[in-house]
Short mmCIF file of C-alpha atoms and ligand atoms in Angstrom, two decimals:
data_model
loop_
_atom_site.label_atom_id
_atom_site.label_comp_id
_atom_site.label_asym_id
_atom_site.label_seq_id
_atom_site.Cartn_x
_atom_site.Cartn_y
_atom_site.Cartn_z
CA UNK A 1 57.07 -22.22 -10.60
CA UNK A 2 56.35 -19.69 -7.88
CA UNK A 3 55.15 -21.45 -4.74
CA UNK A 4 51.41 -21.30 -4.20
CA UNK A 5 50.47 -18.68 -1.64
CA UNK A 6 47.25 -19.08 0.32
CA UNK A 7 45.80 -17.21 3.25
CA UNK A 8 45.79 -19.04 6.55
CA UNK A 9 42.09 -19.92 6.49
CA UNK A 10 42.31 -21.16 2.92
CA UNK A 11 45.31 -23.35 3.71
CA UNK A 12 43.39 -24.75 6.67
CA UNK A 13 40.30 -25.32 4.56
CA UNK A 14 42.32 -27.16 1.94
CA UNK A 15 43.81 -29.38 4.62
CA UNK A 16 40.38 -30.26 6.00
CA UNK A 17 38.83 -30.96 2.62
CA UNK A 18 41.72 -33.19 1.65
CA UNK A 19 41.43 -35.08 4.91
CA UNK A 20 37.68 -35.53 4.58
CA UNK A 21 37.89 -36.89 1.04
CA UNK A 22 41.21 -38.67 1.62
CA UNK A 23 42.91 -36.51 -1.01
CA UNK A 24 40.86 -38.20 -3.70
CA UNK A 25 40.23 -36.01 -6.75
CA UNK A 26 36.48 -35.70 -7.32
CA UNK A 27 35.78 -36.30 -3.63
CA UNK A 28 32.89 -34.18 -2.30
CA UNK A 29 32.24 -32.68 1.09
CA UNK A 30 29.45 -30.47 2.32
CA UNK A 31 30.60 -26.96 3.14
CA UNK A 32 28.99 -26.86 6.60
CA UNK A 33 30.61 -30.13 7.61
CA UNK A 34 34.01 -28.94 6.43
CA UNK A 35 33.54 -25.55 8.13
CA UNK A 36 32.85 -27.25 11.47
CA UNK A 37 35.84 -29.50 11.01
CA UNK A 38 38.06 -26.51 10.21
CA UNK A 39 36.61 -24.69 13.24
CA UNK A 40 35.70 -21.71 11.08
CA UNK A 41 32.38 -19.93 10.97
CA UNK A 42 30.43 -20.63 7.82
CA UNK A 43 30.97 -17.21 6.23
CA UNK A 44 34.70 -17.30 6.94
CA UNK A 45 34.94 -20.82 5.59
CA UNK A 46 33.10 -19.88 2.38
CA UNK A 47 35.52 -16.99 1.90
CA UNK A 48 38.36 -19.50 2.10
CA UNK A 49 36.50 -21.90 -0.21
CA UNK A 50 36.22 -19.20 -2.86
CA UNK A 51 39.92 -18.56 -2.59
CA UNK A 52 40.61 -22.26 -3.14
CA UNK A 53 38.23 -22.23 -6.08
CA UNK A 54 40.10 -19.23 -7.52
CA UNK A 55 43.29 -21.29 -7.50
CA UNK A 56 41.54 -24.27 -9.09
CA UNK A 57 41.99 -26.42 -5.99
CA UNK A 58 38.31 -27.11 -5.45
CA UNK A 59 35.07 -26.64 -7.31
CA UNK A 60 31.93 -25.40 -5.64
CA UNK A 61 28.61 -27.09 -6.24
CA UNK A 62 25.10 -26.37 -5.04
CA UNK A 63 22.06 -28.54 -4.65
CA UNK A 64 18.55 -28.44 -3.30
CA UNK A 65 16.31 -25.46 -2.61
CA UNK A 66 14.16 -24.20 0.23
CA UNK A 67 13.17 -26.68 2.90
CA UNK A 68 9.91 -26.32 4.75
CA UNK A 69 9.51 -27.43 8.31
CA UNK A 70 6.42 -27.11 10.55
CA UNK A 71 6.81 -24.64 13.39
CA UNK A 72 5.68 -25.59 16.89
CA UNK A 73 2.34 -23.97 16.18
CA UNK A 74 2.09 -25.92 12.90
CA UNK A 75 2.90 -29.19 14.64
CA UNK A 76 0.31 -28.46 17.30
CA UNK A 77 -2.31 -27.85 14.60
CA UNK A 78 -1.34 -31.07 12.83
CA UNK A 79 -2.11 -32.91 16.05
CA UNK A 80 -5.19 -31.09 17.27
CA UNK A 81 -6.57 -29.37 14.17
CA UNK A 82 -6.51 -25.76 13.00
CA UNK A 83 -8.39 -23.36 15.29
CA UNK A 84 -11.06 -22.80 12.61
CA UNK A 85 -11.55 -26.57 12.34
CA UNK A 86 -11.84 -26.99 16.09
CA UNK A 87 -14.27 -24.09 16.26
CA UNK A 88 -16.57 -25.25 13.47
CA UNK A 89 -16.51 -28.82 14.80
CA UNK A 90 -17.46 -27.52 18.21
CA UNK A 91 -20.36 -25.55 16.72
CA UNK A 92 -21.57 -28.50 14.66
CA UNK A 93 -21.33 -31.03 17.44
CA UNK A 94 -23.13 -28.75 19.89
CA UNK A 95 -25.82 -27.85 17.36
CA UNK A 96 -25.10 -24.12 17.79
CA UNK A 97 -27.16 -21.85 15.55
CA UNK A 98 -26.17 -18.52 16.98
CA UNK A 99 -23.73 -17.62 19.73
CA UNK A 100 -22.43 -14.30 21.04
CA UNK A 101 -18.75 -14.09 20.16
CA UNK A 102 -17.67 -13.61 23.78
CA UNK A 103 -19.51 -16.75 24.81
CA UNK A 104 -18.04 -18.66 21.88
CA UNK A 105 -14.57 -17.69 23.10
CA UNK A 106 -15.30 -18.88 26.61
CA UNK A 107 -16.82 -22.18 25.62
CA UNK A 108 -14.70 -23.43 22.76
CA UNK A 109 -11.59 -23.62 24.95
CA UNK A 110 -9.02 -21.85 22.79
CA UNK A 111 -6.65 -19.11 23.86
CA UNK A 112 -7.99 -15.73 22.69
CA UNK A 113 -5.10 -15.34 20.24
CA UNK A 114 -5.97 -18.60 18.49
CA UNK A 115 -9.66 -17.99 18.81
CA UNK A 116 -9.48 -14.77 16.82
CA UNK A 117 -7.20 -16.31 14.18
CA UNK A 118 -9.76 -19.08 13.89
CA UNK A 119 -12.68 -16.69 13.72
CA UNK A 120 -11.11 -14.67 10.94
CA UNK A 121 -10.44 -17.84 8.92
CA UNK A 122 -13.95 -19.13 9.56
CA UNK A 123 -15.24 -15.92 8.00
CA UNK A 124 -12.82 -16.17 5.08
CA UNK A 125 -13.90 -19.73 4.36
CA UNK A 126 -17.54 -18.71 4.77
CA UNK A 127 -18.10 -21.43 7.32
CA UNK A 128 -19.28 -18.84 9.81
CA UNK A 129 -20.73 -15.35 9.59
CA UNK A 130 -20.36 -12.72 12.28
CA UNK A 131 -22.99 -10.06 12.66
CA UNK A 132 -23.19 -6.94 14.73
CA UNK A 133 -26.89 -6.56 14.06
CA UNK A 134 -27.84 -7.72 17.52
CA UNK A 135 -26.77 -5.93 20.63
CA UNK A 136 -23.78 -8.22 21.03
CA UNK A 137 -21.63 -9.46 18.19
CA UNK A 138 -22.80 -12.97 17.29
CA UNK A 139 -21.43 -15.83 15.22
CA UNK A 140 -23.60 -18.04 13.02
CA UNK A 141 -22.46 -21.28 11.36
CA UNK A 142 -23.10 -21.27 7.61
CA UNK A 143 -22.56 -25.03 7.26
CA UNK A 144 -24.52 -27.87 8.80
CA UNK A 145 -21.72 -30.44 8.93
CA UNK A 146 -18.00 -30.32 9.43
CA UNK A 147 -16.63 -29.37 5.98
CA UNK A 148 -14.24 -31.81 4.23
CA UNK A 149 -10.51 -31.28 4.88
CA UNK A 150 -9.12 -28.26 3.08
CA UNK A 151 -5.96 -28.33 0.98
CA UNK A 152 -4.29 -26.35 3.75
CA UNK A 153 -5.07 -29.06 6.28
CA UNK A 154 -3.91 -31.76 3.89
CA UNK A 155 -0.61 -29.96 3.44
CA UNK A 156 -0.09 -29.63 7.19
CA UNK A 157 -0.79 -33.33 7.63
CA UNK A 158 1.50 -34.20 4.78
CA UNK A 159 4.33 -32.18 6.31
CA UNK A 160 3.69 -33.72 9.71
CA UNK A 161 3.92 -37.18 8.19
CA UNK A 162 6.85 -36.56 5.85
CA UNK A 163 9.05 -34.28 7.92
CA UNK A 164 10.95 -31.28 6.57
CA UNK A 165 10.52 -31.21 2.82
CA UNK A 166 12.11 -29.54 -0.15
CA UNK A 167 9.55 -27.39 -1.94
CA UNK A 168 9.77 -29.51 -5.10
CA UNK A 169 8.82 -32.68 -3.28
CA UNK A 170 5.44 -31.33 -2.13
CA UNK A 171 2.52 -32.90 -4.03
CA UNK A 172 1.32 -30.64 -6.87
CA UNK A 173 -2.19 -30.14 -5.54
CA UNK A 174 -0.91 -28.86 -2.21
CA UNK A 175 1.82 -26.50 -3.36
CA UNK A 176 -0.65 -23.65 -3.71
CA UNK A 177 -1.16 -23.63 0.06
CA UNK A 178 2.50 -23.08 0.90
CA UNK A 179 2.07 -19.30 0.77
CA UNK A 180 -0.78 -19.49 3.30
CA UNK A 181 1.26 -21.69 5.59
CA UNK A 182 4.07 -19.18 5.47
CA UNK A 183 1.77 -16.22 6.06
CA UNK A 184 0.24 -17.91 9.08
CA UNK A 185 3.75 -18.74 10.29
CA UNK A 186 2.99 -22.43 10.46
CA UNK A 187 6.15 -23.38 8.61
CA UNK A 188 9.70 -22.19 8.72
CA UNK A 189 11.61 -22.02 5.51
CA UNK A 190 15.28 -22.86 5.56
CA UNK A 191 16.66 -20.85 2.74
CA UNK A 192 19.87 -21.39 0.93
CA UNK A 193 20.84 -24.49 -0.90
CA UNK A 194 23.44 -26.90 0.39
CA UNK A 195 26.90 -26.24 -0.94
CA UNK A 196 29.64 -28.75 -1.59
CA UNK A 197 33.36 -28.56 -2.21
CA UNK A 198 34.77 -30.98 -4.75
CA UNK A 199 38.51 -31.56 -4.69
CA UNK A 200 40.11 -31.10 -8.12
CA UNK A 201 43.14 -32.93 -9.55
CA UNK A 202 45.26 -29.94 -8.64
CA UNK A 203 43.80 -29.88 -5.14
CA UNK A 204 44.58 -33.55 -4.73
CA UNK A 205 48.19 -32.96 -5.72
CA UNK A 206 48.76 -29.82 -3.64
CA UNK A 207 50.15 -30.63 -0.23
CA UNK A 208 49.09 -27.86 2.18
CA UNK A 209 52.35 -28.01 4.10
CA UNK A 210 54.15 -26.82 1.01
CA UNK A 211 51.85 -23.85 0.57
CA UNK A 212 53.22 -20.52 1.73
CA UNK A 213 51.09 -18.44 3.99
CA UNK A 214 49.90 -15.29 2.36
CA UNK A 215 49.71 -12.32 4.65
CA UNK A 216 47.41 -9.80 3.16
CA UNK A 217 47.14 -6.39 4.63
CA UNK A 218 44.31 -3.99 4.28
CA UNK A 219 46.32 -1.01 5.45
CA UNK A 220 49.86 0.23 5.41
CA UNK A 221 50.73 1.03 9.04
CA UNK A 222 53.65 2.96 10.57
CA UNK A 223 54.84 -0.36 12.07
CA UNK A 224 54.99 -2.03 8.68
CA UNK A 225 57.06 0.88 7.36
CA UNK A 226 59.36 1.11 10.38
CA UNK A 227 60.16 -2.60 10.51
CA UNK A 228 60.50 -2.94 6.75
CA UNK A 229 57.95 -5.74 6.89
CA UNK A 230 55.98 -4.04 4.13
CA UNK A 231 58.38 -5.74 1.71
CA UNK A 232 57.11 -9.20 2.66
CA UNK A 233 53.40 -8.67 2.82
CA UNK A 234 50.97 -8.24 0.00
CA UNK A 235 48.23 -5.68 0.07
CA UNK A 236 44.60 -6.18 -0.52
CA UNK A 237 43.63 -4.18 -3.58
CA UNK A 238 41.11 -1.40 -3.09
CA UNK A 239 37.71 -2.13 -4.52
CA UNK A 240 36.83 1.26 -5.81
CA UNK A 241 33.46 0.03 -6.99
CA UNK A 242 32.22 -1.25 -3.66
CA UNK A 243 29.22 0.68 -2.35
CA UNK A 244 29.65 2.46 0.92
CA UNK A 245 27.13 1.84 3.69
CA UNK A 246 23.84 3.65 3.13
CA UNK A 247 22.86 6.19 5.70
CA UNK A 248 19.28 7.21 6.29
CA UNK A 249 18.64 10.48 8.01
CA UNK A 250 15.35 11.72 9.37
CA UNK A 251 12.97 13.23 6.86
CA UNK A 252 9.53 14.68 6.48
CA UNK A 253 6.76 12.10 6.08
CA UNK A 254 5.62 11.81 2.43
CA UNK A 255 2.03 12.66 3.36
CA UNK A 256 3.20 15.84 5.04
CA UNK A 257 5.25 16.67 1.95
CA UNK A 258 2.17 16.21 -0.20
CA UNK A 259 0.07 18.37 2.12
CA UNK A 260 2.73 21.07 1.97
CA UNK A 261 2.72 20.90 -1.80
CA UNK A 262 -1.06 21.34 -1.96
CA UNK A 263 -0.82 24.14 0.60
CA UNK A 264 1.84 25.96 -1.46
CA UNK A 265 -0.35 25.81 -4.54
CA UNK A 266 -3.38 27.32 -2.85
CA UNK A 267 -1.25 29.98 -1.22
CA UNK A 268 0.25 30.81 -4.61
CA UNK A 269 -3.29 31.20 -5.96
CA UNK A 270 -4.08 33.81 -3.33
CA UNK A 271 -5.94 31.59 -0.85
CA UNK A 272 -5.67 31.74 2.94
CA UNK A 273 -5.64 28.59 5.05
CA UNK A 274 -8.33 28.00 7.64
CA UNK A 275 -8.81 25.21 10.14
CA UNK A 276 -11.79 24.07 12.13
CA UNK A 277 -12.53 21.66 14.94
CA UNK A 278 -12.44 17.89 14.49
CA UNK A 279 -15.23 17.50 17.05
CA UNK A 280 -18.09 19.24 15.32
CA UNK A 281 -21.76 19.79 15.86
CA UNK A 282 -24.27 18.09 13.64
CA UNK A 283 -25.33 21.71 13.06
CA UNK A 284 -22.23 22.67 11.07
CA UNK A 285 -21.59 19.24 9.66
CA UNK A 286 -25.16 18.81 8.35
CA UNK A 287 -27.85 21.36 9.26
CA UNK A 288 -25.99 24.42 8.08
CA UNK A 289 -25.46 22.54 4.82
CA UNK A 290 -29.19 22.00 4.39
CA UNK A 291 -28.88 18.25 4.96
CA UNK A 292 -32.26 17.20 6.39
CA UNK A 293 -32.17 15.69 9.85
CA UNK A 294 -33.47 12.33 8.66
CA UNK A 295 -30.89 12.06 5.86
CA UNK A 296 -29.48 8.50 5.77
CA UNK A 297 -25.88 9.74 5.63
CA UNK A 298 -26.29 11.10 9.15
CA UNK A 299 -26.93 7.68 10.57
CA UNK A 300 -24.50 5.70 12.64
CA UNK A 301 -22.98 3.73 9.80
CA UNK A 302 -21.40 6.83 8.32
CA UNK A 303 -20.98 9.26 11.16
CA UNK A 304 -19.15 8.78 14.41
CA UNK A 305 -21.36 10.44 17.01
CA UNK A 306 -19.67 11.10 20.33
CA UNK A 307 -20.86 10.32 23.82
CA UNK A 308 -18.36 12.56 25.58
CA UNK A 309 -19.05 15.34 24.82
CA UNK A 310 -22.45 14.45 23.47
CA UNK A 311 -23.65 18.04 23.00
CA UNK A 312 -22.06 21.07 21.42
CA UNK A 313 -22.61 24.81 21.51
CA UNK A 314 -24.51 26.31 18.61
CA UNK A 315 -23.85 29.78 17.16
CA UNK A 316 -25.91 32.91 17.86
CA UNK A 317 -29.61 32.31 18.20
CA UNK A 318 -30.61 34.24 15.08
CA UNK A 319 -28.35 32.13 12.91
CA UNK A 320 -29.77 28.94 14.36
CA UNK A 321 -33.29 30.27 13.83
CA UNK A 322 -32.46 31.11 10.22
CA UNK A 323 -31.28 27.57 9.64
CA UNK A 324 -34.36 26.13 11.36
CA UNK A 325 -36.73 28.19 9.26
CA UNK A 326 -34.87 27.30 6.08
CA UNK A 327 -35.20 23.59 6.87
CA UNK A 328 -38.86 23.86 7.82
CA UNK A 329 -40.31 25.99 5.04
CA UNK A 330 -37.47 27.56 3.09
CA UNK A 331 -37.66 30.87 4.98
CA UNK A 332 -36.90 33.72 2.56
CA UNK A 333 -34.73 31.67 0.24
CA UNK A 334 -37.44 30.90 -2.29
CA UNK A 335 -37.17 27.23 -1.36
CA UNK A 336 -40.05 25.26 0.18
CA UNK A 337 -37.66 23.70 2.70
CA UNK A 338 -37.80 20.06 3.79
CA UNK A 339 -41.21 20.42 5.48
CA UNK A 340 -40.58 18.79 8.86
CA UNK A 341 -40.10 19.96 12.42
CA UNK A 342 -36.45 20.81 12.85
CA UNK A 343 -34.93 19.70 16.16
CA UNK A 344 -32.33 21.77 17.96
CA UNK A 345 -31.32 18.69 19.98
CA UNK A 346 -30.41 16.78 16.86
CA UNK A 347 -28.33 19.75 15.67
CA UNK A 348 -26.46 19.93 18.98
CA UNK A 349 -25.20 16.36 18.77
CA UNK A 350 -21.42 16.08 18.83
CA UNK A 351 -19.68 14.12 16.11
CA UNK A 352 -16.36 13.73 14.34
CA UNK A 353 -16.67 15.85 11.22
CA UNK A 354 -17.37 13.72 8.16
CA UNK A 355 -16.18 16.39 5.73
CA UNK A 356 -14.26 19.65 5.90
CA UNK A 357 -17.28 21.41 4.42
CA UNK A 358 -18.24 21.77 8.11
CA UNK A 359 -15.18 23.97 8.44
CA UNK A 360 -15.82 26.11 5.38
CA UNK A 361 -19.48 26.68 6.22
CA UNK A 362 -18.42 27.74 9.72
CA UNK A 363 -16.29 30.33 8.03
CA UNK A 364 -19.26 31.94 6.21
CA UNK A 365 -20.29 33.49 9.54
CA UNK A 366 -16.76 34.86 9.87
CA UNK A 367 -16.77 36.37 6.38
CA UNK A 368 -19.91 38.38 7.05
CA UNK A 369 -19.07 39.37 10.63
CA UNK A 370 -15.58 40.59 9.75
CA UNK A 371 -16.88 42.51 6.74
CA UNK A 372 -13.94 41.16 4.75
CA UNK A 373 -13.48 42.62 1.29
CA UNK A 374 -14.64 40.27 -1.44
CA UNK A 375 -13.52 38.09 -3.03
CA UNK A 376 -12.63 35.91 -0.06
CA UNK A 377 -10.70 32.78 -0.90
CA UNK A 378 -9.90 30.20 1.77
CA UNK A 379 -8.85 26.56 1.83
CA UNK A 380 -8.33 23.84 4.38
CA UNK A 381 -6.49 20.52 4.27
CA UNK A 382 -7.61 18.46 7.17
CA UNK A 383 -8.69 15.20 8.62
CA UNK A 384 -12.22 13.81 8.41
CA UNK A 385 -13.80 10.66 9.82
CA UNK A 386 -16.30 8.16 8.52
CA UNK A 387 -17.39 4.86 9.90
CA UNK A 388 -16.05 2.83 6.99
CA UNK A 389 -14.80 -0.70 7.13
CA UNK A 390 -11.04 -0.30 6.85
CA UNK A 391 -9.42 -2.33 4.09
CA UNK A 392 -6.79 -1.88 1.45
CA UNK A 393 -8.70 0.88 -0.29
CA UNK A 394 -10.69 2.42 2.57
CA UNK A 395 -9.76 4.29 5.70
CA UNK A 396 -12.00 5.50 8.50
CA UNK A 397 -10.00 8.69 8.82
CA UNK A 398 -8.60 10.51 5.85
CA UNK A 399 -7.99 14.01 4.53
CA UNK A 400 -9.91 16.42 2.40
CA UNK A 401 -8.70 19.38 0.40
CA UNK A 402 -11.48 21.88 0.75
CA UNK A 403 -12.01 25.45 -0.30
CA UNK A 404 -14.46 28.24 -0.97
CA UNK A 405 -14.46 31.41 -3.02
CA UNK A 406 -16.94 34.07 -1.90
CA UNK A 407 -17.38 36.64 -4.63
CA UNK A 408 -19.94 38.77 -6.38
CA UNK A 409 -21.39 37.13 -9.46
CA UNK A 410 -19.04 34.14 -9.19
CA UNK A 411 -19.98 31.52 -11.78
CA UNK A 412 -19.54 27.85 -12.45
CA UNK A 413 -16.85 28.79 -14.99
CA UNK A 414 -14.87 30.46 -12.18
CA UNK A 415 -15.15 27.26 -10.16
CA UNK A 416 -14.01 25.07 -13.05
CA UNK A 417 -11.17 27.51 -13.72
CA UNK A 418 -9.99 27.42 -10.10
CA UNK A 419 -10.04 23.63 -9.87
CA UNK A 420 -8.43 23.19 -13.28
CA UNK A 421 -5.61 25.50 -12.42
CA UNK A 422 -5.07 23.72 -9.08
CA UNK A 423 -4.79 20.34 -10.77
CA UNK A 424 -2.58 21.74 -13.53
CA UNK A 425 -0.22 22.88 -10.84
CA UNK A 426 -0.36 19.37 -9.33
CA UNK A 427 0.79 18.04 -12.71
CA UNK A 428 -2.51 16.85 -14.23
CA UNK A 429 -3.10 18.26 -17.68
CA UNK A 430 -6.69 17.12 -18.16
CA UNK A 431 -9.47 17.92 -15.71
CA UNK A 432 -13.06 17.00 -16.35
CA UNK A 433 -16.19 18.02 -14.45
CA UNK A 434 -19.50 16.22 -14.65
CA UNK A 435 -22.87 16.90 -13.04
CA UNK A 436 -23.13 15.61 -9.50
CA UNK A 437 -25.36 15.97 -6.49
CA UNK A 438 -24.86 17.34 -2.99
CA UNK A 439 -27.71 18.62 -0.83
CA UNK A 440 -25.83 21.88 -0.30
CA UNK A 441 -24.79 22.88 -3.82
CA UNK A 442 -26.65 23.72 -6.98
CA UNK A 443 -25.36 23.15 -9.55
CA UNK A 444 -23.04 20.37 -8.32
CA UNK A 445 -20.08 18.83 -10.09
CA UNK A 446 -17.86 15.77 -9.81
CA UNK A 447 -14.20 16.42 -10.58
CA UNK A 448 -11.93 13.88 -12.25
CA UNK A 449 -8.38 14.22 -13.48
CA UNK A 450 -6.58 12.19 -16.11
CA UNK A 451 -3.51 10.37 -14.89
CA UNK A 452 -1.28 9.84 -17.91
CA UNK A 453 1.08 7.53 -16.10
CA UNK A 454 -1.60 4.90 -15.60
CA UNK A 455 -3.88 5.94 -18.44
CA UNK A 456 -6.88 6.38 -16.17
CA UNK A 457 -9.36 8.99 -14.99
CA UNK A 458 -9.26 9.42 -11.23
CA UNK A 459 -12.28 10.76 -9.43
CA UNK A 460 -11.10 13.44 -7.05
CA UNK A 461 -14.16 14.87 -5.33
CA UNK A 462 -17.17 17.12 -5.42
CA UNK A 463 -17.86 20.80 -5.89
CA UNK A 464 -20.57 23.28 -6.66
CA UNK A 465 -22.15 26.60 -5.79
CA UNK A 466 -23.65 26.75 -2.29
CA UNK A 467 -27.43 26.90 -2.44
CA UNK A 468 -29.27 29.98 -1.16
CA UNK A 469 -30.52 27.72 1.65
CA UNK A 470 -26.87 27.44 2.80
CA UNK A 471 -25.88 31.07 2.26
CA UNK A 472 -28.92 33.08 3.39
CA UNK A 473 -28.84 32.11 7.09
CA UNK A 474 -25.45 33.87 7.36
CA UNK A 475 -26.55 36.93 5.43
CA UNK A 476 -24.93 36.04 2.13
CA UNK A 477 -27.26 36.91 -0.71
CA UNK A 478 -27.24 37.47 -4.45
CA UNK A 479 -25.20 38.72 -6.21
CA UNK A 480 -22.67 37.27 -3.74
CA UNK A 481 -22.17 33.55 -4.30
CA UNK A 482 -20.01 30.87 -2.73
CA UNK A 483 -18.07 28.41 -4.88
CA UNK A 484 -17.10 25.32 -2.90
CA UNK A 485 -15.24 22.04 -3.32
CA UNK A 486 -13.98 19.13 -1.29
CA UNK A 487 -11.49 16.64 -2.68
CA UNK A 488 -9.65 13.59 -1.46
CA UNK A 489 -6.01 13.88 -0.48
CA UNK A 490 -5.40 10.13 -0.23
CA UNK A 491 -6.56 9.81 -3.84
CA UNK A 492 -3.68 12.04 -4.86
CA UNK A 493 -1.32 10.24 -2.53
CA UNK A 494 -2.13 6.79 -3.91
CA UNK A 495 -1.38 8.07 -7.37
CA UNK A 496 1.76 9.96 -6.37
CA UNK A 497 3.13 7.06 -4.31
CA UNK A 498 2.15 4.39 -6.81
CA UNK A 499 4.37 1.83 -5.08
CA UNK A 500 1.87 1.85 -2.20
CA UNK A 501 -0.95 -0.54 -3.06
CA UNK A 502 -2.55 -0.70 0.36
CA UNK A 503 -3.93 2.67 1.46
CA UNK A 504 -3.31 1.76 5.10
CA UNK A 505 0.43 1.87 4.43
CA UNK A 506 0.21 5.64 4.07
CA UNK A 507 -0.33 5.74 7.83
CA UNK A 508 1.33 2.51 8.92
CA UNK A 509 4.49 4.01 7.45
CA UNK A 510 6.60 1.02 6.42
CA UNK A 511 10.14 2.13 7.12
CA UNK A 512 11.54 0.75 3.85
CA UNK A 513 9.14 2.92 1.88
CA UNK A 514 9.78 5.97 4.03
CA UNK A 515 13.48 5.63 3.30
CA UNK A 516 13.17 5.11 -0.43
CA UNK A 517 10.29 7.35 -1.48
CA UNK A 518 11.65 10.21 -3.58
CA UNK A 519 11.36 13.74 -2.21
N1 LIG B 601 -18.33 17.54 1.14
C1 LIG B 601 -18.31 16.79 -0.10
C2 LIG B 601 -17.73 15.40 0.20
O1 LIG B 601 -17.31 15.16 1.30
C3 LIG B 601 -17.51 17.47 -1.15
C4 LIG B 601 -18.05 18.82 -1.51
C5 LIG B 601 -17.57 19.98 -0.91
C6 LIG B 601 -19.04 18.94 -2.48
C7 LIG B 601 -18.08 21.22 -1.25
C8 LIG B 601 -19.53 20.17 -2.84
C9 LIG B 601 -19.03 21.31 -2.22
O2 LIG B 601 -17.70 14.54 -0.67
#
């Protein structure tokens, strides 16, 4: 029989295991204990253990699963209560009915970090509501007494009383809260089961001193050749299937790629790109679009008005007058107007544009002044802002794909044709338009496309033919008409990058996604 050859670490590991189980076949030792004893790091020791297993000298066994242990923060909460509990108890015991949030923070005696964690959980549990209706943000308790302990609190107490626990040992009713504990970083999870080495019959019989040391070389070196030592060593076989390290180079952000794609399509359809200011006047954002000055969409909850600058410059006086007259009595457009006194001040207010239609309507002036040959076809892909509550499907700043066609006798069919061909080029075969409403278009249409991949209609945006009330102030009159549309870019992105389920990730840019997303 050829003598057994083992690498140095494996021979050492065998020696240690035999010592620890007194060379008794079936004897068991935990891998970490043996690794310490052999003075090897765990990974190195496990490499040796696998070699021993390959020779049938030991068997490897595993037991247990993840162990949960309270973090320092978790332990603190077990002792003193979760921040939300301490906060609601404080409110109840002080008979608070309403308290400005800043005062709450001062009085309840929690560090700001914990205070805000607590506040957010109080809202989630509906123990407290926070309202911005008053001048200062205020908190209101929604319960009269301290609520009974939650499952989360019971779990924390259970862990505090029972010490680190294997997942399986946690009482059924409390297991559901483990995810929350982990999210709030109140527990640490020790992964990886415990591993054991069990000495086999063969292992018990094999005396390490009789084992020959195996020298395995990864590379043939000039020294090995020159000394003739290559004859004695064995070489590690090449693993031709092993994956090389992955390299990630810089690349264009997926949203920029998508914007470029949309841009290419409009350019290929004969459009020219325009851009307009982000800080707009209410005039272009609303008035020029025949949106009355008391329209609810203008109010603070939708529009970010600016305080610096708070006023903007309006275009030439005649144009402003035309818009005023159109609002007040319809001027020469055939409309009766909105029948109120139009205010120049209101129109001068500075805001962050809420739609890129502000940019296209700005351009109408340009079209007439430059005397450009019709048809004029322009588009814009740009950022807009709305005071929306940000969550996984809403952003307060996003992009619109906007465009106009100015042409003689342009019809709704031309508009449908243009949009359909754009979406065809984006890969959507079915496009549907339905009646819609915008104060600045008549007729107006909603545009939806059919996404085969998910078997759903996606609503993409609005469109229509600008009303005479929008066109006339700039000198655009029948038979010249303006076809217009404004569509969401993020809508397209969420479909294209289906692996993104939280819209905020498009801008948070998780690096894993950025690396993997196909070009
Ligand atoms: N501005 C509209 C929006 O933001 C879209 C639109 C643009 C509708 C042009 C009609 C014409 O939803």
